[in-house]
PDB file of C-alpha atoms in Angstrom:
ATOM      1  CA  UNK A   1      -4.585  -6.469   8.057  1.00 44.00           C
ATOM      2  CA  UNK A   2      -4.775 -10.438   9.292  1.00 46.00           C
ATOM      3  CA  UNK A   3      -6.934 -10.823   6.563  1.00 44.00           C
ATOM      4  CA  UNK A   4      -3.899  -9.868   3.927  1.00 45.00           C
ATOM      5  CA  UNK A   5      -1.900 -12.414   5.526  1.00 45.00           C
ATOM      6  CA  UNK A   6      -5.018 -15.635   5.670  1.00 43.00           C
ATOM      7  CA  UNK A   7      -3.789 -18.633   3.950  1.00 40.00           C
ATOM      8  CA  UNK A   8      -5.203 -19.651   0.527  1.00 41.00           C
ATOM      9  CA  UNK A   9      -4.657 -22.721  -1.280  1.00 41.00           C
ATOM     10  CA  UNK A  10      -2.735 -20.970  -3.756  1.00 43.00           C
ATOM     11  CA  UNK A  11      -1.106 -18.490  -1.324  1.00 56.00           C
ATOM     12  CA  UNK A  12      -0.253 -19.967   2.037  1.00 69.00           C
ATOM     13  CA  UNK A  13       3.296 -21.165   0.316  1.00 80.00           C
ATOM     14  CA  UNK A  14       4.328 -18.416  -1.393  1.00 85.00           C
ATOM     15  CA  UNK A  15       7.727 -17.013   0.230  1.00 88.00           C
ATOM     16  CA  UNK A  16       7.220 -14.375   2.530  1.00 85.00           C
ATOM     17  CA  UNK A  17       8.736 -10.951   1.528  1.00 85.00           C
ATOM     18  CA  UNK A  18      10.323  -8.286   4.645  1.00 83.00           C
ATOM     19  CA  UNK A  19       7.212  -6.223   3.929  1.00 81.00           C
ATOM     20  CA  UNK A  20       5.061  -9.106   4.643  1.00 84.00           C
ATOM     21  CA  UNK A  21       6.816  -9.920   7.921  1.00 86.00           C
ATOM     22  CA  UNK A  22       6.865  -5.902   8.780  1.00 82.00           C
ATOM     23  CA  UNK A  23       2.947  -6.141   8.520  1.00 83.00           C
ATOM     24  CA  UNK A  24       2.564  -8.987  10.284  1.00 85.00           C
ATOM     25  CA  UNK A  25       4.639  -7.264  13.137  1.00 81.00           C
ATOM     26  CA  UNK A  26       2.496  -4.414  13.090  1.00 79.00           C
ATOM     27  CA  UNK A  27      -1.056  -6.871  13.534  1.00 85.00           C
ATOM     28  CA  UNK A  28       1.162  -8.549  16.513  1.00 84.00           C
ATOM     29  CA  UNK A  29       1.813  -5.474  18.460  1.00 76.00           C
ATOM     30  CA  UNK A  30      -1.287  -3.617  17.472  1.00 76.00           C
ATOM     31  CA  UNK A  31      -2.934  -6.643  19.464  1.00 79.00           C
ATOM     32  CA  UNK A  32      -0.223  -6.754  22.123  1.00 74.00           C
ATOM     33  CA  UNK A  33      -1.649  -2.534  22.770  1.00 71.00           C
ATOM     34  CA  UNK A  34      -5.637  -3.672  22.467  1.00 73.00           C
ATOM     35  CA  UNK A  35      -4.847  -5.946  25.694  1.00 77.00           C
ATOM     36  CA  UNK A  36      -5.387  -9.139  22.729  1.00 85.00           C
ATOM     37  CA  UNK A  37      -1.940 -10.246  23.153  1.00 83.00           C
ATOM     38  CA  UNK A  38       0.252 -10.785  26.391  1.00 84.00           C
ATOM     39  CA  UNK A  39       3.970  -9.636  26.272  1.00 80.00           C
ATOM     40  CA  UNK A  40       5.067 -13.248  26.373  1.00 86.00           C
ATOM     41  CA  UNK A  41       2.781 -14.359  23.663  1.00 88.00           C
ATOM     42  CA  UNK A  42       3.632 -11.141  21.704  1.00 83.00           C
ATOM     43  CA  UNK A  43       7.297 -11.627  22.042  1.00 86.00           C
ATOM     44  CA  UNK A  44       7.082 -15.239  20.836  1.00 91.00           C
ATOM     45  CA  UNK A  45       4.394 -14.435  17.630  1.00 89.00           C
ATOM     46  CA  UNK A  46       7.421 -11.725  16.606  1.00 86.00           C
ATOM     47  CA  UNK A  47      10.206 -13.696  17.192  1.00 91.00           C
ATOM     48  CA  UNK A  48       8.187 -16.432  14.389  1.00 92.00           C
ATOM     49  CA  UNK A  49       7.454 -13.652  12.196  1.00 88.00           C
ATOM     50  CA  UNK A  50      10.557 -12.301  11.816  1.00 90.00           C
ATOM     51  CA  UNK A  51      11.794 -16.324  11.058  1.00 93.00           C
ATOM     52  CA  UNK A  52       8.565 -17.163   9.219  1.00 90.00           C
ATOM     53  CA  UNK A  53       9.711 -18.099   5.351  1.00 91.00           C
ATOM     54  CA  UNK A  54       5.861 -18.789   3.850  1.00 89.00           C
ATOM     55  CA  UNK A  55       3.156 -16.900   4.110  1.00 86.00           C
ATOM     56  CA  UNK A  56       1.101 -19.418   5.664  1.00 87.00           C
ATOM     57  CA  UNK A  57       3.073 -19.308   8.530  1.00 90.00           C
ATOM     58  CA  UNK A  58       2.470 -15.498   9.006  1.00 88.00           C
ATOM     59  CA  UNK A  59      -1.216 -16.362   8.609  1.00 87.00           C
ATOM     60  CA  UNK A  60      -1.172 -18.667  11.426  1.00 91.00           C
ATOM     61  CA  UNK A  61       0.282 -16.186  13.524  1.00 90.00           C
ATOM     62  CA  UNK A  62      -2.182 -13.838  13.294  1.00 89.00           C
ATOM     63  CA  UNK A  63      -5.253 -16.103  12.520  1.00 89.00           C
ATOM     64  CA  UNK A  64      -6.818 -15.179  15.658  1.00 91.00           C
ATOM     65  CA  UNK A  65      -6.986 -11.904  15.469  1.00 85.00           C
ATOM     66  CA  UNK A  66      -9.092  -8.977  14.409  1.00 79.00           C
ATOM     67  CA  UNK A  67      -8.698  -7.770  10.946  1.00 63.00           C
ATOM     68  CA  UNK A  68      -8.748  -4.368  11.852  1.00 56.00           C
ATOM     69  CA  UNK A  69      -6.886  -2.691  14.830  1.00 49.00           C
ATOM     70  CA  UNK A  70      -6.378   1.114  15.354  1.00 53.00           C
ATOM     71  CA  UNK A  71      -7.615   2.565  11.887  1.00 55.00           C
ATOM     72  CA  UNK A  72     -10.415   4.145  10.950  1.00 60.00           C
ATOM     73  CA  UNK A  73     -12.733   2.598   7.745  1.00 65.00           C
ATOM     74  CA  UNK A  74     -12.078   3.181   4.602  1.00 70.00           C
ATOM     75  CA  UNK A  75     -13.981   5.868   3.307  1.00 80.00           C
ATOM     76  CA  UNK A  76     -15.767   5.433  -0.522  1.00 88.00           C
ATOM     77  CA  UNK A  77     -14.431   8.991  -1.758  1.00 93.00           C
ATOM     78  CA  UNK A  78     -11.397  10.998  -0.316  1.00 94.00           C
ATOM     79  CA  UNK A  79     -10.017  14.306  -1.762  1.00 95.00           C
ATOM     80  CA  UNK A  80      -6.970  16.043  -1.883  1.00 95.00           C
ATOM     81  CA  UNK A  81      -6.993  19.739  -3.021  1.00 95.00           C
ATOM     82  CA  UNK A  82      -4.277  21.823  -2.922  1.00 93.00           C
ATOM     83  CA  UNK A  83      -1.755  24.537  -4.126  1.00 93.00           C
ATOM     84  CA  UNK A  84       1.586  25.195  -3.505  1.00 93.00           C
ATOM     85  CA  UNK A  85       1.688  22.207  -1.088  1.00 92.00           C
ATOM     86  CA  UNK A  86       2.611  18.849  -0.579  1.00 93.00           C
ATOM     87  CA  UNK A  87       0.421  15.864   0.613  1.00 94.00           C
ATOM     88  CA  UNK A  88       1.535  12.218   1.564  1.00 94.00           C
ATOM     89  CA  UNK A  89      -0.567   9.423   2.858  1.00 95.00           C
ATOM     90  CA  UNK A  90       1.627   6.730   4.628  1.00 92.00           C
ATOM     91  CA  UNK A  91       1.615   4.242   7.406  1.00 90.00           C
ATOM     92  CA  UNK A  92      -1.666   2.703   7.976  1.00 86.00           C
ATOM     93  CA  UNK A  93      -3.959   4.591   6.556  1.00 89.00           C
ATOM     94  CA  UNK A  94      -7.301   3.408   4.558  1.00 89.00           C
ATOM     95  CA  UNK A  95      -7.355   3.479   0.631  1.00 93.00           C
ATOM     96  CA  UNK A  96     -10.520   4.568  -0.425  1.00 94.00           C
ATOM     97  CA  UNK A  97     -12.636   3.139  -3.116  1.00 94.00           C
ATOM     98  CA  UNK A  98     -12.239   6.564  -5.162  1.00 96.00           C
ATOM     99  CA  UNK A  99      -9.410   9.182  -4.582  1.00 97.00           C
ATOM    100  CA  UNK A 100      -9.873  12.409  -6.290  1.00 97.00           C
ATOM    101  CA  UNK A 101      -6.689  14.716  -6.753  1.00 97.00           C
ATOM    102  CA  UNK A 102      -6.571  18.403  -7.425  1.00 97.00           C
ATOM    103  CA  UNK A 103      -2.791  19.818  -7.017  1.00 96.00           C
ATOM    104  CA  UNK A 104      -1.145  22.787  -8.558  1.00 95.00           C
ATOM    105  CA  UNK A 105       2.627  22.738  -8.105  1.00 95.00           C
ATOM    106  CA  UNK A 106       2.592  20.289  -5.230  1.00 94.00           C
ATOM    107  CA  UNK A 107       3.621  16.933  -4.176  1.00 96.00           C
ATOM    108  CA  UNK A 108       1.121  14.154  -3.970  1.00 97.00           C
ATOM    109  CA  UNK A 109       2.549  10.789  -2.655  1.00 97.00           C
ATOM    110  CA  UNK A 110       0.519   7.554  -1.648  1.00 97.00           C
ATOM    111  CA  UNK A 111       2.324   4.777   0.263  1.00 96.00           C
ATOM    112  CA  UNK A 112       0.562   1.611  -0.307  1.00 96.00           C
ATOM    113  CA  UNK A 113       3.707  -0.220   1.734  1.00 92.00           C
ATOM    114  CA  UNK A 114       1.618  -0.731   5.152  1.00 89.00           C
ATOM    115  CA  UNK A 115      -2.024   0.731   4.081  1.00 90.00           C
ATOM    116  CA  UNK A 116      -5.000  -0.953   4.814  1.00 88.00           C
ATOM    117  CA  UNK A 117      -6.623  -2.403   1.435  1.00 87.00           C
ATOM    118  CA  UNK A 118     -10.043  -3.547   2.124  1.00 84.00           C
ATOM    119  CA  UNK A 119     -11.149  -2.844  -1.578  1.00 88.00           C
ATOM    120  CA  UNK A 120     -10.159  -3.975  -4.690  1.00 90.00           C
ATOM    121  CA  UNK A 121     -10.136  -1.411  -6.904  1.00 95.00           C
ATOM    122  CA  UNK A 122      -8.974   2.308  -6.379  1.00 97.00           C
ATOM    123  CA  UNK A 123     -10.064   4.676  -8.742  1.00 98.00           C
ATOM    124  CA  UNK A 124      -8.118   7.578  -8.730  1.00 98.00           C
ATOM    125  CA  UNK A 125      -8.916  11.340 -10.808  1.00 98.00           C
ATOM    126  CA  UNK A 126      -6.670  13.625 -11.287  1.00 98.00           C
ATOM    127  CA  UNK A 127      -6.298  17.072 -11.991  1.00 98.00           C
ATOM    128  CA  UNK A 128      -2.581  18.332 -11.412  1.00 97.00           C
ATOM    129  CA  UNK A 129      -0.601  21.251 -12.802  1.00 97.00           C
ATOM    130  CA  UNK A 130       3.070  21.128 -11.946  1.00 95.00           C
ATOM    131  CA  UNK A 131       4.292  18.178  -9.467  1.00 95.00           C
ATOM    132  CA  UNK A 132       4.948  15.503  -8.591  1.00 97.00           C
ATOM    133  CA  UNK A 133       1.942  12.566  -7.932  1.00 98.00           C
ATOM    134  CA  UNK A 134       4.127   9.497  -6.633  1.00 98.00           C
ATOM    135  CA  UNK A 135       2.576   5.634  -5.499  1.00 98.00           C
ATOM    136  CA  UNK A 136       4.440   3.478  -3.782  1.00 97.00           C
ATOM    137  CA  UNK A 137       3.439  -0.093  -4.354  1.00 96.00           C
ATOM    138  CA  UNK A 138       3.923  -3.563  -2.638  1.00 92.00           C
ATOM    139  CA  UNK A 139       3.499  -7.182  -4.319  1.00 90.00           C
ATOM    140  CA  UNK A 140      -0.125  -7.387  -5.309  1.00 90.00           C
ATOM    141  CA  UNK A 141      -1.048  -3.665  -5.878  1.00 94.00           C
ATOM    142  CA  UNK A 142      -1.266  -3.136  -9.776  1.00 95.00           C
ATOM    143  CA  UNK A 143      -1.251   0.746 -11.310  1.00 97.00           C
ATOM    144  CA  UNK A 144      -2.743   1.391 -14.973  1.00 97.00           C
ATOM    145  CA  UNK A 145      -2.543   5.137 -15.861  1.00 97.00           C
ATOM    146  CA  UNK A 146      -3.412   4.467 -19.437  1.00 96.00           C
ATOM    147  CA  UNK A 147      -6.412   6.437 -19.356  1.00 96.00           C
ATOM    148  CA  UNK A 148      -4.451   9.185 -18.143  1.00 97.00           C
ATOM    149  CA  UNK A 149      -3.832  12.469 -20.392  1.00 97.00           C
ATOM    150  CA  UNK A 150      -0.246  14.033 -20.446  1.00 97.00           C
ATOM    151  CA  UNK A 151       0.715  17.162 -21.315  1.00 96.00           C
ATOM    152  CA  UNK A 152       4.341  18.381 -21.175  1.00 94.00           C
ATOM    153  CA  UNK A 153       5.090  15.929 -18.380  1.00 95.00           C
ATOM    154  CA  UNK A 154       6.583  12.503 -17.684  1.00 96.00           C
ATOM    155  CA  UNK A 155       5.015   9.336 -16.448  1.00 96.00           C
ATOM    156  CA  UNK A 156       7.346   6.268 -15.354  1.00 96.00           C
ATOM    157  CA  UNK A 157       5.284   3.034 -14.324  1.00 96.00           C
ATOM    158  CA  UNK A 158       7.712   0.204 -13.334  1.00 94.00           C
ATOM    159  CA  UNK A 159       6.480  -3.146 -12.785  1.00 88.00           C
ATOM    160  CA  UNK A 160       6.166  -5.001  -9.626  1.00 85.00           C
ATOM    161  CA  UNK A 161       8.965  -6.414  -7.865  1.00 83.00           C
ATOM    162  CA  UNK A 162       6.717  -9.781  -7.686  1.00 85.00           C
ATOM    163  CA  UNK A 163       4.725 -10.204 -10.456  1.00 83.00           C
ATOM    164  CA  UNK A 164       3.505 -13.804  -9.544  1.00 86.00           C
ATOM    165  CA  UNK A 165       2.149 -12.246  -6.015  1.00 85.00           C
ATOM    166  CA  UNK A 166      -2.097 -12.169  -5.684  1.00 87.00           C
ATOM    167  CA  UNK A 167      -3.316  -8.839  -7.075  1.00 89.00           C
ATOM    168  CA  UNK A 168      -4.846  -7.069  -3.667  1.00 90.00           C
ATOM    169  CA  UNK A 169      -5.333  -3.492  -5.018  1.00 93.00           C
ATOM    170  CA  UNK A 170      -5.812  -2.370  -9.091  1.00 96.00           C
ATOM    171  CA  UNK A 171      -5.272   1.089  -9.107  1.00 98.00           C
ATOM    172  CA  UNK A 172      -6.332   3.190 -12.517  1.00 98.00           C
ATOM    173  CA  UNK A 173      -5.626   6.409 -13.119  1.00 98.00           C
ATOM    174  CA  UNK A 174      -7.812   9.250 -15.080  1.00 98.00           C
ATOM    175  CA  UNK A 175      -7.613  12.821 -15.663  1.00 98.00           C
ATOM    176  CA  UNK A 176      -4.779  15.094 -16.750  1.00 97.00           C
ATOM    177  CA  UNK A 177      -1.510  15.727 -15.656  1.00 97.00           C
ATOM    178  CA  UNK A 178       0.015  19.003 -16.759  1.00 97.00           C
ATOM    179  CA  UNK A 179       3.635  19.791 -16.882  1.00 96.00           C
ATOM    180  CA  UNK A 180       4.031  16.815 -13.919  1.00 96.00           C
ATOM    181  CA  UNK A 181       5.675  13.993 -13.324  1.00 97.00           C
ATOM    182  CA  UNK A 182       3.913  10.320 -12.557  1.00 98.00           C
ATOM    183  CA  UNK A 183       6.039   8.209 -10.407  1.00 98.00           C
ATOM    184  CA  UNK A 184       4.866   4.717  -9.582  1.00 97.00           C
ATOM    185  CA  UNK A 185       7.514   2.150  -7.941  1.00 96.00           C
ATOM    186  CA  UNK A 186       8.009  -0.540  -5.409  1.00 94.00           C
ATOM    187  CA  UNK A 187       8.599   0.491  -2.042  1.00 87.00           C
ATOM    188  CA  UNK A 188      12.650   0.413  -1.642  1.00 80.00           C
ATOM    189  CA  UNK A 189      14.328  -2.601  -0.107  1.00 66.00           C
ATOM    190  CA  UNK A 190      17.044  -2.070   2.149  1.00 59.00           C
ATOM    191  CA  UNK A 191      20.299  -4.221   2.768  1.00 53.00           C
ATOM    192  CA  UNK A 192      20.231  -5.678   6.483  1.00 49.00           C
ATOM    193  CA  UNK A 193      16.117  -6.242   6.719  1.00 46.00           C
TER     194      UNK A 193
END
């Protein structure tokens, strides 16, 4: 996660976003629970974070520590079968390289909000009858379901919130969706964060 937030010379003054505070936050205390961070230093890296207006200043927050804390590698190839059923990947979990979908009249839903993106591309096949397959994108993640084949369903790709932001994640999208609904769309902002 640290390494999301490293300064570039074309990134370090871009304005910070609430999600890219919230992630920051979660480096700090993961840190703060690996013994990496005392609860003074901890409380004073937040307390900047929730102030910081750049992302360079997030990146100097967290320069110093470990890009990983508390989740598992990403694997190359993850699948999801099911029936009747709903599935949901949120929080911090890995995105694979590959992501291969079999559903029949369930739910499918991939946060990419806080995941951990340590690949660039995410190649996703899919096989669903019935459904729902919903991502949930942050600035930099880009979907493409082009290549996708519809049948008596819907598909609704809206654009990112921040176009301008560095692309961290493309995610395509291949294989058939039957009588199904595609749902891709920034993660919700809400008033008061």
């Amino acid at each position: 996660m640290a390494a999301e937030l490293l300064p570039t010379e074309t990134s370090s003054g871009l304005r910070a976003s609430h999600a890219d505070r919230d992630r920051a936050v979660d480096v700090l205390t993961g840190a703060a629970a690996d013994g990496r961070l005392t609860a003074e230093e901890l409380d004073e890296r937040v307390a900047a974070a929730l102030s910081a207006r750049t992302l360079g200043e997030l990146a100097a927050l967290t320069a110093d520590l470990p890009e990983e804390t508390g989740t598992a590698p990403a694997k190359d190839v993850v699948r999801i079968e099911q029936q009747y059923a709903s599935a949901t990947r949120e929080g911090r979990w890995a995105v694979p390289r590959r992501l291969e979908i079999e559903s029949g009249l369930g739910n499918v839903t991939l946060d990419f909000s806080d995941a951990v993106i340590t690949h660039d591309t995410l190649d996703i096949d899919l096989d669903m009858c019935g459904g729902t397959l919903r991502l949930i994108t942050r600035p930099g993640v880009l979907v493409n379901a082009d290549s996708l084949a519809v049948g008596y369903g819907k598909t609704r790709v809206r654009p990112p919130r921040d176009p301008e932001a560095p692309v961290v994640l493309r995610v395509e999208i291949r294989g058939q969706l039957s009588m199904g609904k595609l749902d891709v769309r920034p993660h919700r902002r809400w008033f008061g964060r």
